[in-house]
């Protein structure tokens, strides 16, 4: 653990930043590049610990991957040329790596064992394994596959027509990636549309995917070919500076090349609804993932209700939105966010517990939280729970507190934003 004491004395924030590459797109660029035959080049890759875990897993499968700064080159013979790993595939703290790898490995020709850190060991895997088993996947593990470690014997799969019980891009992606190798057409039906990075990237690598009103289908037996991937800035990382720019006095920030995928842009919609002083200028760069330049300034904010189908579009931003709500006039209610309980930690409990230490008027509900504002916040000793988004929420809070904020484990932030504290210093 690495404790970090932050005393910023309520600065104004000025300047321009380019946040690190999108975590979801970075993971998938390596996965798809490894599945594809030939060479894939990636620019803007996120050098966070989670994404490096994905690279490590594929290197153990015999895929040649070179990393130079934020550029990554993947040389792959295609899935049938992978080597059976002699070591356990270690996914670290990455739920995306663990769950998507299950879908990929299920239809492979190799046997593998996969495990992660203590946090991954508590996260539910049956939501992925159950549909994969319906396809014929041979996966065994602790508590009948509910928890890691998991053993996967690659085998021939059959397509399924699967109705999603929860909105989860990880579950959907695992099924679609298994569907690539399955016999027949695999169909996934979503109640609430989740992130569509997988569908976009499958097309980028030459696969045919049909999407119609929440129904995604993919025909098995399609081959992927290596290509070039440009990774946009991660909107979930940008969210912390968007909130900081809105709540710190006399501030004006510009964030460049931020991904504004319509399945991920809920944070922008909520900021606009709460009255943030913000301009979003889309970039005309014809990439698979749309991007924009976003300017934000100190704002007079009003409380709001965050619920329903917007929740999957901002699930990772809820911790920082809760902090934002402490500075808004009136009541903010967040609901329909039960999914927060099975993230890196139970984020409902964690957010409410830590913000209360700072003096926030916030209460947990079964599926979210209720926040009253505006409230003056004071310094405190905060726990991060080893969760990068809770850690960054605490650090942004330190920008507006009276007194210092101590984070018990600031190192966890490196999972998604290794340069986070440098970027705070750059604009402070």
C-alpha positions as CSV (number, residue, x, y, z in Angstrom):
1,X,0.0,0.0,0.0
2,X,1.2,3.5,-0.8
3,X,-0.4,6.2,1.4
4,X,-0.5,9.7,-0.2
5,X,-1.4,12.9,1.7
6,X,-2.9,15.6,-0.5
7,X,-3.2,19.2,0.5
8,X,-4.0,21.4,-2.4
9,X,-5.5,24.5,-0.6
10,X,-8.4,24.9,-3.0
11,X,-6.6,25.8,-6.2
12,X,-8.0,27.0,-9.5
13,X,-7.4,24.7,-12.4
14,X,-6.2,26.0,-15.8
15,X,-4.8,24.4,-18.9
16,X,-5.1,21.6,-21.4
17,X,-4.8,17.9,-20.9
18,X,-4.9,14.7,-23.0
19,X,-6.1,11.9,-20.8
20,X,-4.8,8.4,-21.2
21,X,-6.2,6.0,-23.8
22,X,-9.6,4.4,-23.3
23,X,-9.3,1.3,-21.1
24,X,-12.1,-0.7,-22.8
25,X,-10.7,0.0,-26.3
26,X,-7.1,-0.7,-25.2
27,X,-8.0,-4.1,-23.8
28,X,-9.9,-5.1,-27.0
29,X,-7.3,-3.8,-29.4
30,X,-4.8,-6.4,-28.0
31,X,-7.5,-9.2,-27.8
32,X,-8.7,-8.7,-31.3
33,X,-5.1,-8.3,-32.6
34,X,-4.2,-11.6,-31.0
35,X,-7.3,-13.4,-32.5
36,X,-6.6,-11.9,-35.9
37,X,-4.1,-13.2,-38.4
38,X,-1.3,-10.8,-39.3
39,X,0.0,-7.6,-37.8
40,X,-2.1,-5.1,-35.8
41,X,-0.7,-1.7,-34.7
42,X,-2.3,0.3,-31.9
43,X,-1.6,4.0,-31.1
44,X,-2.7,5.7,-27.9
45,X,-2.7,2.5,-25.8
46,X,-3.4,2.8,-22.1
47,X,-0.3,1.7,-20.2
48,X,-2.3,1.0,-17.1
49,X,-1.8,-2.2,-15.1
50,X,-5.1,-3.7,-16.2
51,X,-4.3,-3.4,-19.9
52,X,-0.7,-4.7,-19.3
53,X,-2.3,-7.8,-17.8
54,X,-4.1,-8.4,-21.1
55,X,-0.8,-8.2,-23.0
56,X,0.8,-10.6,-20.5
57,X,-1.9,-13.2,-21.0
58,X,-1.6,-13.2,-24.7
59,X,2.2,-13.3,-24.6
60,X,1.8,-16.5,-22.5
61,X,-0.3,-17.9,-25.4
62,X,2.6,-17.3,-27.7
63,X,1.5,-14.1,-29.4
64,X,4.3,-11.7,-30.2
65,X,3.5,-8.2,-28.7
66,X,5.9,-5.2,-28.7
67,X,5.3,-2.1,-26.6
68,X,7.0,1.2,-27.4
69,X,5.5,4.0,-25.3
70,X,1.8,4.1,-26.1
71,X,2.3,2.3,-29.4
72,X,1.7,-1.5,-29.4
73,X,2.4,-3.9,-32.3
74,X,0.8,-7.4,-32.2
75,X,2.0,-10.2,-34.6
76,X,-0.3,-13.1,-34.4
77,X,-0.7,-16.4,-36.4
78,X,-4.4,-16.3,-35.5
79,X,-6.1,-18.4,-32.8
80,X,-5.3,-21.8,-34.2
81,X,-1.6,-20.9,-34.0
82,X,-1.6,-20.1,-30.3
83,X,0.6,-22.2,-27.9
84,X,-0.9,-23.9,-24.9
85,X,0.4,-21.8,-21.9
86,X,2.7,-23.4,-19.5
87,X,2.0,-20.8,-16.8
88,X,-1.3,-19.6,-15.2
89,X,-2.8,-16.6,-17.0
90,X,-2.8,-13.9,-14.4
91,X,-5.3,-11.1,-15.0
92,X,-4.4,-8.9,-12.0
93,X,-7.3,-6.5,-11.0
94,X,-8.9,-6.6,-14.5
95,X,-12.5,-7.8,-14.8
96,X,-12.5,-7.0,-18.5
97,X,-9.4,-9.3,-19.1
98,X,-10.9,-12.1,-17.0
99,X,-14.4,-12.1,-18.4
100,X,-13.6,-11.5,-22.1
101,X,-10.7,-14.0,-22.0
102,X,-13.3,-16.7,-20.9
103,X,-15.2,-16.1,-24.1
104,X,-12.1,-16.1,-26.3
105,X,-10.5,-19.2,-24.6
106,X,-13.7,-21.2,-24.6
107,X,-13.6,-21.7,-28.4
108,X,-9.8,-22.0,-28.7
109,X,-7.6,-25.1,-29.2
110,X,-5.7,-24.8,-25.9
111,X,-6.2,-25.6,-22.2
112,X,-5.5,-22.8,-19.8
113,X,-5.9,-21.7,-16.2
114,X,-6.7,-18.2,-15.3
115,X,-6.7,-16.3,-12.0
116,X,-6.5,-12.7,-10.8
117,X,-5.8,-10.7,-7.6
118,X,-7.8,-10.9,-4.3
119,X,-10.4,-8.4,-5.7
120,X,-11.0,-10.5,-8.9
121,X,-11.3,-13.6,-6.6
122,X,-14.5,-12.0,-5.2
123,X,-16.1,-10.9,-8.4
124,X,-18.9,-13.1,-9.9
125,X,-18.0,-15.0,-13.0
126,X,-21.0,-17.3,-13.4
127,X,-22.8,-14.5,-15.3
128,X,-20.3,-15.1,-18.1
129,X,-19.7,-18.8,-17.6
130,X,-23.4,-19.8,-17.6
131,X,-24.1,-18.6,-21.2
132,X,-20.7,-20.0,-22.3
133,X,-21.6,-23.4,-20.9
134,X,-24.8,-23.2,-22.9
135,X,-22.6,-22.9,-26.0
136,X,-20.7,-26.1,-24.9
137,X,-17.8,-24.4,-23.1
138,X,-15.8,-26.6,-20.7
139,X,-15.0,-24.3,-17.8
140,X,-14.5,-25.4,-14.2
141,X,-13.6,-23.3,-11.1
142,X,-14.2,-22.4,-7.5
143,X,-17.8,-22.6,-6.4
144,X,-18.7,-24.3,-9.7
145,X,-17.1,-21.5,-11.7
146,X,-18.5,-18.5,-9.7
147,X,-15.0,-17.4,-8.8
148,X,-11.4,-17.6,-10.0
149,X,-9.2,-19.6,-10.4
150,X,-10.8,-21.0,-13.5
151,X,-9.7,-23.7,-15.9
152,X,-10.8,-23.6,-19.5
153,X,-10.5,-26.4,-22.0
154,X,-10.9,-25.0,-25.5
155,X,-13.5,-26.9,-27.5
156,X,-16.0,-26.6,-30.4
157,X,-18.9,-24.3,-29.5
158,X,-22.5,-24.0,-30.7
159,X,-24.3,-20.7,-31.2
160,X,-27.0,-19.6,-28.7
161,X,-29.8,-17.0,-28.6
162,X,-29.2,-15.3,-25.2
163,X,-31.3,-12.8,-23.4
164,X,-29.2,-10.7,-21.1
165,X,-30.4,-10.6,-17.5
166,X,-28.2,-7.5,-16.7
167,X,-26.7,-4.7,-18.8
168,X,-23.1,-5.8,-19.0
169,X,-20.7,-5.1,-21.9
170,X,-18.3,-7.7,-20.5
171,X,-20.9,-10.5,-20.6
172,X,-22.1,-9.5,-24.0
173,X,-18.6,-9.3,-25.4
174,X,-17.6,-12.7,-23.9
175,X,-20.6,-14.3,-25.7
176,X,-19.9,-12.5,-29.0
177,X,-16.2,-13.5,-28.9
178,X,-17.2,-17.1,-28.3
179,X,-19.7,-16.7,-31.1
180,X,-16.9,-15.9,-33.5
181,X,-15.7,-19.6,-33.1
182,X,-19.2,-21.2,-32.7
183,X,-21.2,-23.1,-35.2
184,X,-24.2,-21.0,-36.3
185,X,-25.3,-17.5,-35.5
186,X,-25.0,-16.3,-32.0
187,X,-27.6,-13.7,-30.8
188,X,-27.4,-11.5,-27.7
189,X,-30.5,-9.6,-26.7
190,X,-30.0,-6.6,-24.4
191,X,-32.7,-5.0,-22.2
192,X,-30.6,-1.9,-21.7
193,X,-27.9,-1.2,-24.4
194,X,-24.4,-1.5,-22.9
195,X,-21.0,-0.3,-24.3
196,X,-20.6,-1.2,-28.0
197,X,-16.8,-1.1,-28.3
198,X,-16.7,-4.9,-29.1
199,X,-19.2,-4.5,-32.0
200,X,-17.4,-1.5,-33.4
201,X,-14.0,-3.3,-33.2
202,X,-15.2,-6.6,-34.7
203,X,-16.2,-4.6,-37.8
204,X,-12.8,-2.8,-37.8
205,X,-11.1,-6.2,-37.9
206,X,-13.3,-7.3,-40.8
207,X,-16.1,-9.3,-39.1
208,X,-19.8,-8.9,-40.0
209,X,-21.9,-8.0,-37.0
210,X,-25.6,-7.0,-37.1
211,X,-27.0,-4.7,-34.5
212,X,-30.7,-3.9,-34.4
213,X,-32.5,-2.2,-31.5
214,X,-30.5,-4.0,-28.7
215,X,-30.2,-7.3,-30.6
216,X,-26.6,-8.2,-31.6
217,X,-25.9,-11.2,-33.9
218,X,-22.6,-12.6,-35.2
219,X,-22.1,-15.6,-37.5
220,X,-19.5,-18.1,-36.4
221,X,-16.5,-19.1,-38.4
222,X,-15.5,-15.6,-39.4
223,X,-11.8,-14.8,-39.6
224,X,-10.3,-11.5,-38.3
225,X,-7.4,-9.7,-40.1
226,X,-4.8,-7.4,-38.4
227,X,-5.5,-3.7,-38.8
228,X,-4.6,-0.3,-37.2
229,X,-6.4,0.9,-34.1
230,X,-6.4,4.5,-32.8
231,X,-7.4,4.5,-29.1
232,X,-9.3,7.7,-28.0
233,X,-8.8,9.3,-24.6
234,X,-10.9,7.5,-21.9
235,X,-14.1,9.4,-21.0
236,X,-14.1,7.6,-17.7
237,X,-10.7,9.1,-16.9
238,X,-11.7,12.5,-18.4
239,X,-14.7,12.5,-16.0
240,X,-12.5,13.2,-13.0
241,X,-11.1,16.4,-14.6
242,X,-14.5,17.4,-16.0
243,X,-15.9,17.3,-12.4
244,X,-12.7,19.0,-11.0
245,X,-13.0,21.8,-13.6
246,X,-16.7,22.3,-12.7
247,X,-16.3,22.4,-8.8
248,X,-12.9,24.2,-8.4
249,X,-13.1,28.0,-8.2
250,X,-12.0,30.2,-11.2
251,X,-11.2,27.1,-13.3
252,X,-11.1,26.4,-17.0
253,X,-9.9,23.2,-18.5
254,X,-9.6,21.8,-22.0
255,X,-9.6,18.0,-22.5
256,X,-8.4,16.8,-25.9
257,X,-9.3,13.7,-28.0
258,X,-11.9,12.4,-25.5
259,X,-13.9,9.4,-26.7
260,X,-17.6,10.2,-26.9
261,X,-19.0,6.8,-27.9
262,X,-22.8,7.2,-27.5
263,X,-22.9,4.2,-25.2
264,X,-20.4,5.9,-22.8
265,X,-21.3,9.6,-22.9
266,X,-23.8,9.7,-20.0
267,X,-21.4,11.9,-17.9
268,X,-21.7,14.6,-20.5
269,X,-25.5,14.4,-20.5
270,X,-25.6,14.6,-16.7
271,X,-23.2,17.6,-16.5
272,X,-25.3,19.5,-19.1
273,X,-28.5,18.6,-17.1
274,X,-26.9,19.9,-13.9
275,X,-26.0,23.2,-15.6
276,X,-22.3,22.8,-16.1
277,X,-20.4,25.5,-18.2
278,X,-19.2,23.1,-20.9
279,X,-18.6,22.9,-24.6
280,X,-18.2,19.7,-26.5
281,X,-16.6,20.0,-30.0
282,X,-16.6,16.7,-32.0
283,X,-13.5,15.9,-34.0
284,X,-14.0,15.0,-37.6
285,X,-11.4,12.2,-37.8
286,X,-13.5,9.2,-39.2
287,X,-12.3,6.8,-36.6
288,X,-14.2,3.8,-35.4
289,X,-14.7,5.6,-32.1
290,X,-15.9,9.2,-32.2
291,X,-13.8,11.8,-30.2
292,X,-14.2,15.4,-29.1
293,X,-12.5,18.3,-27.5
294,X,-14.3,19.2,-24.2
295,X,-13.9,22.5,-22.4
296,X,-15.3,22.9,-18.9
297,X,-15.3,25.9,-16.5
298,X,-16.4,26.5,-12.9
299,X,-20.1,26.0,-12.8
300,X,-23.2,26.7,-10.7
301,X,-24.8,23.3,-10.5
302,X,-28.3,22.0,-9.7
303,X,-29.1,18.6,-8.2
304,X,-30.8,16.0,-10.5
305,X,-32.1,12.5,-10.7
306,X,-29.8,9.9,-12.5
307,X,-31.7,6.7,-13.3
308,X,-32.9,4.2,-15.9
309,X,-31.2,3.6,-19.2
310,X,-28.5,6.3,-18.7
311,X,-26.9,4.2,-15.9
312,X,-25.0,1.7,-18.1
313,X,-23.7,4.8,-20.0
314,X,-22.0,6.2,-16.9
315,X,-21.7,3.3,-14.4
316,X,-17.9,3.9,-13.9
317,X,-18.5,7.7,-13.4
318,X,-21.0,7.4,-10.5
319,X,-18.3,7.8,-7.8
320,X,-17.1,11.1,-9.2
321,X,-20.7,12.2,-10.0
322,X,-21.5,11.6,-6.3
323,X,-18.7,14.1,-5.4
324,X,-20.0,16.5,-8.0
325,X,-23.5,16.3,-6.4
326,X,-22.1,17.4,-3.0
327,X,-21.4,20.8,-4.6
328,X,-24.7,21.1,-6.5
329,X,-27.7,23.1,-5.2
330,X,-30.5,20.7,-4.0
331,X,-30.9,17.0,-4.0
332,X,-29.3,14.5,-6.3
333,X,-30.7,11.0,-6.5
334,X,-28.9,8.1,-8.1
335,X,-30.9,4.9,-8.6
336,X,-31.0,1.7,-10.8
337,X,-27.3,1.3,-10.1
338,X,-27.2,-2.1,-8.4
339,X,-24.4,-3.1,-10.7
340,X,-22.0,-0.9,-8.6
341,X,-22.1,-3.6,-5.9
342,X,-20.1,-6.0,-8.1
343,X,-17.4,-3.6,-9.4
344,X,-13.8,-3.6,-8.0
345,X,-15.5,-3.1,-4.7
346,X,-19.1,-2.5,-3.5
347,X,-19.0,1.1,-4.9
348,X,-22.3,2.2,-3.3
349,X,-21.0,1.5,0.2
350,X,-17.5,2.7,-0.6
351,X,-18.6,6.1,-2.1
352,X,-21.1,6.8,0.7
353,X,-18.7,5.8,3.5
354,X,-15.8,7.9,2.2
355,X,-17.8,11.0,1.2
356,X,-19.4,11.0,4.7
357,X,-15.9,11.2,6.2
358,X,-15.4,14.4,4.3
359,X,-18.6,15.8,5.7
360,X,-20.9,15.1,2.7
361,X,-24.7,14.7,3.3
362,X,-25.1,11.4,1.5
363,X,-27.1,8.2,2.2
364,X,-27.0,4.8,0.6
365,X,-30.1,3.2,-0.9
366,X,-30.5,-0.4,-2.2
367,X,-29.7,0.7,-5.8
368,X,-27.8,4.0,-5.4
369,X,-27.6,7.0,-3.2
370,X,-29.2,10.3,-2.2
371,X,-27.0,13.4,-1.9
372,X,-27.8,16.9,-0.5
373,X,-25.8,20.0,-1.6
374,X,-24.0,22.2,-1.6
375,X,-21.8,21.1,1.3
376,X,-18.4,22.4,2.4
377,X,-16.0,19.4,2.7
378,X,-13.2,18.9,5.2
379,X,-10.0,16.8,5.0
380,X,-10.0,13.2,6.3
381,X,-8.2,9.9,6.0
382,X,-9.8,8.0,3.2
383,X,-9.8,4.3,2.2
384,X,-9.6,3.5,-1.5
385,X,-10.5,-0.2,-1.1
386,X,-7.9,-0.9,-3.8
387,X,-10.4,0.6,-6.3
388,X,-8.9,3.2,-8.8
389,X,-12.1,5.1,-9.2
390,X,-12.6,5.5,-5.4
391,X,-9.0,6.7,-5.1
392,X,-9.4,9.3,-7.9
393,X,-12.7,10.5,-6.4
394,X,-10.8,11.1,-3.1
395,X,-8.0,13.0,-4.9
396,X,-10.4,15.3,-6.7
397,X,-12.2,15.9,-3.4
398,X,-8.9,17.1,-1.9
399,X,-9.0,20.0,-4.4
400,X,-12.0,21.5,-2.6
401,X,-11.5,20.4,1.0
402,X,-10.5,22.5,4.0
403,X,-7.5,20.5,5.2
404,X,-5.6,17.5,3.8
405,X,-7.0,14.3,2.4
406,X,-4.9,11.1,3.0
407,X,-5.5,8.2,0.6
408,X,-4.5,4.8,2.2
409,X,-3.5,3.3,-1.2
410,X,-2.9,5.8,-4.0
411,X,-1.1,3.2,-6.1
412,X,-4.4,1.5,-7.1
413,X,-5.0,4.6,-9.4
414,X,-2.3,3.3,-11.8
415,X,-4.8,0.6,-12.9
416,X,-6.4,3.1,-15.3
417,X,-4.6,6.4,-15.0
418,X,-0.8,6.1,-14.2
419,X,-0.2,9.8,-14.8
420,X,-3.2,11.1,-12.8
421,X,-1.2,13.0,-10.1
422,X,1.1,14.5,-12.7
423,X,-1.9,15.8,-14.6
424,X,-3.3,17.4,-11.5
425,X,0.0,19.2,-10.9
426,X,0.1,20.2,-14.6
427,X,-3.2,22.2,-14.3
428,X,-3.1,23.3,-10.7
